[in-house]
PDB file of C-alpha atoms in Angstrom:
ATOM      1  CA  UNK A 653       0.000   0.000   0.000  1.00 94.00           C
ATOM      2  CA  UNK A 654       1.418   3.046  -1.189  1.00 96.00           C
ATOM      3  CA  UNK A 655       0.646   6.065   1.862  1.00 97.00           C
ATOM      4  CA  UNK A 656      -0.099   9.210   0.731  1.00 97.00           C
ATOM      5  CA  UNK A 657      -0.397  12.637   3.347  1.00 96.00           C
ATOM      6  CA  UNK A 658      -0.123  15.820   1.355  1.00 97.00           C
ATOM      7  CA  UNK A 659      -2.720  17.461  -0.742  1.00 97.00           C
ATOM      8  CA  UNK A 660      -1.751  20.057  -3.336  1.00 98.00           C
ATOM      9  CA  UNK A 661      -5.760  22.032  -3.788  1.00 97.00           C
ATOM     10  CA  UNK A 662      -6.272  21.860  -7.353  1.00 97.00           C
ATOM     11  CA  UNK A 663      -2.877  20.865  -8.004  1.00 97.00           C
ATOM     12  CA  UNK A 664      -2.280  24.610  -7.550  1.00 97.00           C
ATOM     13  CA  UNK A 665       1.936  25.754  -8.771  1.00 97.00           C
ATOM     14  CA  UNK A 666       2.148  21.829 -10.551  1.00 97.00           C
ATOM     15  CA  UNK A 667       3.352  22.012 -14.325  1.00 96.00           C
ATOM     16  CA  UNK A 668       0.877  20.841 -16.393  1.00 95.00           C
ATOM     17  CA  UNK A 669       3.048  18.466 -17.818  1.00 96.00           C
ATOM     18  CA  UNK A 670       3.247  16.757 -14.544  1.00 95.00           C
ATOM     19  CA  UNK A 671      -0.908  16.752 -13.964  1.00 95.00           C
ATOM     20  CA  UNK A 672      -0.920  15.094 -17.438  1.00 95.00           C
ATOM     21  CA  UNK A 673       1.399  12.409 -16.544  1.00 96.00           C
ATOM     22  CA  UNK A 674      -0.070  11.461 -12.766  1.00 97.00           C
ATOM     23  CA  UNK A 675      -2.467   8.995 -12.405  1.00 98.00           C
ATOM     24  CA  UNK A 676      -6.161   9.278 -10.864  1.00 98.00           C
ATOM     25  CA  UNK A 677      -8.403   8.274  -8.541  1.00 98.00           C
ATOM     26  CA  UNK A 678     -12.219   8.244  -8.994  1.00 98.00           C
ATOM     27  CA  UNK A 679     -14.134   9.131  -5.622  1.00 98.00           C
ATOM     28  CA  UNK A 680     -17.377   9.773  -5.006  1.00 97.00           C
ATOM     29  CA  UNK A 681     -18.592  12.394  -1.826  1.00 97.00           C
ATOM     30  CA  UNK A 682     -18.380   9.771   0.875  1.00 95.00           C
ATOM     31  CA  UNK A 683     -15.044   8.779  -0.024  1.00 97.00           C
ATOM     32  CA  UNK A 684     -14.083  12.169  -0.296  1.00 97.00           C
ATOM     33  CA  UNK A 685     -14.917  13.938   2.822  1.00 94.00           C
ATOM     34  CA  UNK A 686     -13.163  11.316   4.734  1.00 95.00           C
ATOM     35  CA  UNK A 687      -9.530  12.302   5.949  1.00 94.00           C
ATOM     36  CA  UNK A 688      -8.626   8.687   6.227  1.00 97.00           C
ATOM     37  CA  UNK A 689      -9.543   6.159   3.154  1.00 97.00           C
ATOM     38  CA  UNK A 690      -7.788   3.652   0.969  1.00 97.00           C
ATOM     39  CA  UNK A 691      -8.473   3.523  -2.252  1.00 97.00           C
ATOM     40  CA  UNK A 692      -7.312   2.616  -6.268  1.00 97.00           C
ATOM     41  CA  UNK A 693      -5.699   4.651  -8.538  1.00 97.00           C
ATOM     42  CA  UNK A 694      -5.379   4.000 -12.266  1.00 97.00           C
ATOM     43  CA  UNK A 695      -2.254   2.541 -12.129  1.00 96.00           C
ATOM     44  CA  UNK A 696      -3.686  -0.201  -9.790  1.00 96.00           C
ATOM     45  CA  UNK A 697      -1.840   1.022  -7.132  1.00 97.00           C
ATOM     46  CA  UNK A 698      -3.776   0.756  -3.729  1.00 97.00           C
ATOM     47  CA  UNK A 699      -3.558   4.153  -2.011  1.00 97.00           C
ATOM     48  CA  UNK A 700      -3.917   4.863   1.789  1.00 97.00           C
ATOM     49  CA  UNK A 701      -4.463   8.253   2.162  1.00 98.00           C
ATOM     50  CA  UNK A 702      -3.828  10.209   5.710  1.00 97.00           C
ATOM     51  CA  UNK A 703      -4.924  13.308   5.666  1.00 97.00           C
ATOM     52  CA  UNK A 704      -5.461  15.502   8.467  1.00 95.00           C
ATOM     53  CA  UNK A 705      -8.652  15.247   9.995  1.00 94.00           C
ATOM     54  CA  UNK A 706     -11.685  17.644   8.913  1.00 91.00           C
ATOM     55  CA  UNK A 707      -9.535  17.768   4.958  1.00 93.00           C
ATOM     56  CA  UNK A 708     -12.388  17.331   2.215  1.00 94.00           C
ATOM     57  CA  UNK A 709     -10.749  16.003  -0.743  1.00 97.00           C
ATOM     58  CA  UNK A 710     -12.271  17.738  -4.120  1.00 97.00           C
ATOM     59  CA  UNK A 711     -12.289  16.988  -7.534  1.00 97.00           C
ATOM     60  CA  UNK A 712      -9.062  18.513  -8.864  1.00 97.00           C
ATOM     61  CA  UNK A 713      -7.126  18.095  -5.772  1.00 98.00           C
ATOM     62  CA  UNK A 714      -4.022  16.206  -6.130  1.00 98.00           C
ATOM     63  CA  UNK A 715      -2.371  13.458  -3.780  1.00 98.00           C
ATOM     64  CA  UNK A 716       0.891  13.382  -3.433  1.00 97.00           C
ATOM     65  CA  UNK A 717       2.362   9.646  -2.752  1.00 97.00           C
ATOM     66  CA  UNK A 718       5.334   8.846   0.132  1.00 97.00           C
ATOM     67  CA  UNK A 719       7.126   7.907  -3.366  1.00 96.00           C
ATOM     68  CA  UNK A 720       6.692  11.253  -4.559  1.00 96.00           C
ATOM     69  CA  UNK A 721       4.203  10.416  -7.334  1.00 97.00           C
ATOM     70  CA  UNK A 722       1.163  12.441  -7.819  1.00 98.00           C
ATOM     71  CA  UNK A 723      -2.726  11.234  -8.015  1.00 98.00           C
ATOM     72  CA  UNK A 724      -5.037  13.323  -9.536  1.00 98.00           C
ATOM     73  CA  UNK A 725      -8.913  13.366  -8.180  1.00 98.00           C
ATOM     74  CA  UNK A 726     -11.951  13.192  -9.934  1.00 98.00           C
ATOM     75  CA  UNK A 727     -15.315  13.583  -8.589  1.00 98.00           C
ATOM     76  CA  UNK A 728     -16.961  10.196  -9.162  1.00 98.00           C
ATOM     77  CA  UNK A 729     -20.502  10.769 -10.250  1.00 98.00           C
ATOM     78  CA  UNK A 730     -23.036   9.212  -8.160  1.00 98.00           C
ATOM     79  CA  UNK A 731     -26.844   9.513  -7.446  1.00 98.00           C
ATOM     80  CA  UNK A 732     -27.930  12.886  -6.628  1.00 98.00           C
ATOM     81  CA  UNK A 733     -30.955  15.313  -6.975  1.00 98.00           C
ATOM     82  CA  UNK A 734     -30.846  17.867  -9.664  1.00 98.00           C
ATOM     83  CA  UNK A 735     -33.021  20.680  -8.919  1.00 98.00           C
ATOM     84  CA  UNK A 736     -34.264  23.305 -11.059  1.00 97.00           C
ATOM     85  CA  UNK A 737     -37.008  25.929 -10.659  1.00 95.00           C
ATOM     86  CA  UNK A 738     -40.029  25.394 -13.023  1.00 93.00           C
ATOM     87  CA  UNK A 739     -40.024  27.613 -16.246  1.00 91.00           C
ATOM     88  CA  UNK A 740     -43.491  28.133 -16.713  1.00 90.00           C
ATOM     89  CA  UNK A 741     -44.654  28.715 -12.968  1.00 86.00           C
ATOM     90  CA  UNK A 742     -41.281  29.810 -11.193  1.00 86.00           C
ATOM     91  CA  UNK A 743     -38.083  32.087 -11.417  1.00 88.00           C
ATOM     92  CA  UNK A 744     -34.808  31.240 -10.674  1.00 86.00           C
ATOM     93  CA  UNK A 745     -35.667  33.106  -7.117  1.00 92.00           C
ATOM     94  CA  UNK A 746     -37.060  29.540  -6.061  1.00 95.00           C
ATOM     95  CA  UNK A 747     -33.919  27.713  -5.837  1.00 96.00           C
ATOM     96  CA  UNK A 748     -32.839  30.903  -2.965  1.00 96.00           C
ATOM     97  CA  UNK A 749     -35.688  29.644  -1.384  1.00 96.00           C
ATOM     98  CA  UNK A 750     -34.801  26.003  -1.270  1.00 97.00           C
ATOM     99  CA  UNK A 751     -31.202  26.184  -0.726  1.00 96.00           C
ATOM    100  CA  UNK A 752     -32.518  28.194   2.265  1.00 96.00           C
ATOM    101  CA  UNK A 753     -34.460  25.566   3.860  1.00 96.00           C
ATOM    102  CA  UNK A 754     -32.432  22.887   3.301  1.00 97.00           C
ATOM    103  CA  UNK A 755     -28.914  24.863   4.404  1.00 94.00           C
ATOM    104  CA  UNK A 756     -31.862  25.080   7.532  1.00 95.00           C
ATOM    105  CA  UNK A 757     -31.644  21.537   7.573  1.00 95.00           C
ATOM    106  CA  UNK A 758     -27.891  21.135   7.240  1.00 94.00           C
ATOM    107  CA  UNK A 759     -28.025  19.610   4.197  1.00 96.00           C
ATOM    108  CA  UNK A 760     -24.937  19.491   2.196  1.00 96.00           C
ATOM    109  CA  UNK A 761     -25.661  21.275  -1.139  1.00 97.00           C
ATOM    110  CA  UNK A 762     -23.792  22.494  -4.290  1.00 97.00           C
ATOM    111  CA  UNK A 763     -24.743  25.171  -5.687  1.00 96.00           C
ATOM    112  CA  UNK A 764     -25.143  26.176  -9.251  1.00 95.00           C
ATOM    113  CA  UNK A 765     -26.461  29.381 -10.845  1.00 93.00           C
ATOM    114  CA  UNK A 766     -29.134  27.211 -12.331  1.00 94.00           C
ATOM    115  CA  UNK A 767     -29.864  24.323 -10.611  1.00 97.00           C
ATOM    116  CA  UNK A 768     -28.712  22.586  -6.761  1.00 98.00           C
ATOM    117  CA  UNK A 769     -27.727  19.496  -5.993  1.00 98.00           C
ATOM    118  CA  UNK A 770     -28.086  17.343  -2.894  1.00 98.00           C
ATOM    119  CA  UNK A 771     -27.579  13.425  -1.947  1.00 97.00           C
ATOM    120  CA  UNK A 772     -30.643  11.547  -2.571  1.00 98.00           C
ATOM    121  CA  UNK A 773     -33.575  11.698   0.135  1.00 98.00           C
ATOM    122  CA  UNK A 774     -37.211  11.360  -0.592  1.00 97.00           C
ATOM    123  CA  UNK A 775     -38.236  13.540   1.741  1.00 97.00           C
ATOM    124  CA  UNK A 776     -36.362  16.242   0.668  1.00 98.00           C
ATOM    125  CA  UNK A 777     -37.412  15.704  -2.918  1.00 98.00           C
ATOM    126  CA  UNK A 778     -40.784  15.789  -1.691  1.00 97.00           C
ATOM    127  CA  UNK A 779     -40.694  19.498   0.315  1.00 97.00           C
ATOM    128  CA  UNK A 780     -38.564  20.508  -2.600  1.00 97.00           C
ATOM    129  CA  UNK A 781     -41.718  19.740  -5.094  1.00 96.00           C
ATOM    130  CA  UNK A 782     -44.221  21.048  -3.219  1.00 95.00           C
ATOM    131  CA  UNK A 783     -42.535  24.435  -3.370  1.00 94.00           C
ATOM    132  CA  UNK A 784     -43.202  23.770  -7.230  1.00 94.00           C
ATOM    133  CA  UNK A 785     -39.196  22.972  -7.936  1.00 97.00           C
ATOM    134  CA  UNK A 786     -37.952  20.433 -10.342  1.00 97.00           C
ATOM    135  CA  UNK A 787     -36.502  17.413  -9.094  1.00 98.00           C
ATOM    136  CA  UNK A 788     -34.229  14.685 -10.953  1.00 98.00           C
ATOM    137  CA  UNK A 789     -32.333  11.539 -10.062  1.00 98.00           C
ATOM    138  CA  UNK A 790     -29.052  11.837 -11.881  1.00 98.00           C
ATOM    139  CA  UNK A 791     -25.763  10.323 -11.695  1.00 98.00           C
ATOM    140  CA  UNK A 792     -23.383  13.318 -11.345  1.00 98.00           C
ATOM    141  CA  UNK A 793     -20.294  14.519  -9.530  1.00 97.00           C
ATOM    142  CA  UNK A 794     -21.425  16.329  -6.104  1.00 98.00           C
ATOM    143  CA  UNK A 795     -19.685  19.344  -4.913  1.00 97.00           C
ATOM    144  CA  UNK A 796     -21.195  20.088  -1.983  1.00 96.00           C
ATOM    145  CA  UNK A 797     -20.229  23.598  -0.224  1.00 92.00           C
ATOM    146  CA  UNK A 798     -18.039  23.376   2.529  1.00 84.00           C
ATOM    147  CA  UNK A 799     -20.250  25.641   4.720  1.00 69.00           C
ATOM    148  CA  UNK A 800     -19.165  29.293   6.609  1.00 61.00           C
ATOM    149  CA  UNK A 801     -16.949  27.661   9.357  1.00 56.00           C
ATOM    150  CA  UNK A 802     -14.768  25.190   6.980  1.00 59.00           C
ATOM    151  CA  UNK A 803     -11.029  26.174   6.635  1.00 52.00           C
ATOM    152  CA  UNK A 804      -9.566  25.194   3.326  1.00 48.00           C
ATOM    153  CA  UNK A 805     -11.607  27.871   1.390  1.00 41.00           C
ATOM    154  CA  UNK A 806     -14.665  27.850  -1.128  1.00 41.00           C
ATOM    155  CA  UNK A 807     -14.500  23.987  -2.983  1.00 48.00           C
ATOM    156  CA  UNK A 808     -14.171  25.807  -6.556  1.00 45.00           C
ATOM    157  CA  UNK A 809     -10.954  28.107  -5.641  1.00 45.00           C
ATOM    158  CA  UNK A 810     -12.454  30.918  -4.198  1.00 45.00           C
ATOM    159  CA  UNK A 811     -11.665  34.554  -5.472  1.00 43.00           C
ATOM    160  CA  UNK A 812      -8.381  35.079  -4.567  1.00 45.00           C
ATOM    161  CA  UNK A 813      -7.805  37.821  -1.796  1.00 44.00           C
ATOM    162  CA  UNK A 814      -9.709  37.340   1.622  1.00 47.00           C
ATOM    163  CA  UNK A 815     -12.249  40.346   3.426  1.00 46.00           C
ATOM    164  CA  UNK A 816     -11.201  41.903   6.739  1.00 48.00           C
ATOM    165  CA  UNK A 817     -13.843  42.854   8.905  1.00 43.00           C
ATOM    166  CA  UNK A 818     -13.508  46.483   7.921  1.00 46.00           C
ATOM    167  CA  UNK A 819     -12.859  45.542   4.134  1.00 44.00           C
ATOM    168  CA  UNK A 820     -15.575  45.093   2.122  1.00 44.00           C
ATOM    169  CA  UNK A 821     -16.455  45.788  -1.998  1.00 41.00           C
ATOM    170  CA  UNK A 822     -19.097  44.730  -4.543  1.00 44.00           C
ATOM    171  CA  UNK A 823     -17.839  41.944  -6.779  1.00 40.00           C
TER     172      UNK A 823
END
């Protein structure tokens, strides 16, 4: 078993020459928000990864091996809901609304400018189409936010320079 304990966030300063070359390893959200898994790269290689606790792994991230080889992520897809608000009796103002009640819930969501995402629950799916949203079953990669008190930053990269508490602007 080949250990690996570093993370490079979206292999952030790598060459891309060196991305190209590295292996990957396909993991769905429940793999992925564990700081402790094994798993299988493409190489066949079994992987134990020991990351410190609390790290989300996201697709993009890169592993680096105790041999110094790199392992490229990818978000697995895997059964989600794909909601969208209904064009002929809703605006896009509906899917505020629901990411509202289920961030209420603690629900772990991904946002989208046009649609959410969230792990399968019929409940959910349920309150979600009685507030006349659309809701699919789809086999997707999930990106779920990693919520206002998460360290590591936004999961897509964030913008760049960080807000003091007396530094604020529109973007």
């Amino acid at each position: 078993m080949l250990q690996t304990s570093k993370l490079i966030p979206q292999g952030a300063g790598l060459a891309p020459a060196l991305l190209k070359r590295a292996t990957t390893v396909e993991l769905d959200w429940d793999v992925r928000q564990k700081s402790r898994f094994d798993a299988f790269d493409s190489g066949g290689r079994t992987l134990g990864v020991f990351l410190p606790r609390g790290t989300a792994v996201r697709g993009g991230d890169v592993l680096v091996a105790a041999d110094g080889s790199l392992v490229r992520v990818i978000a697995a897809p895997q059964a989600v809901l794909r909601i969208t608000h209904c064009p002929n009796h809703g605006t896009p103002y509906d899917l505020i609304r629901a990411a509202y009640h289920l961030g209420n819930r603690h629900v772990p969501i991904e946002l989208k400018p046009d649609h959410l995402k969230i792990e399968p629950d019929h409940v959910l799916a349920d309150m979600l189409r009685a507030m006349h949203l659309i809701v699919h079953a789809v086999d997707e990669a999930f990106e779920p936010e990693n919520g206002a008190y998460a360290t590591g930053g936004h999961p897509h990269g964030g913008h760049g320079h960080g807000h003091g508490h007396s530094h604020s602007h529109d973007h």
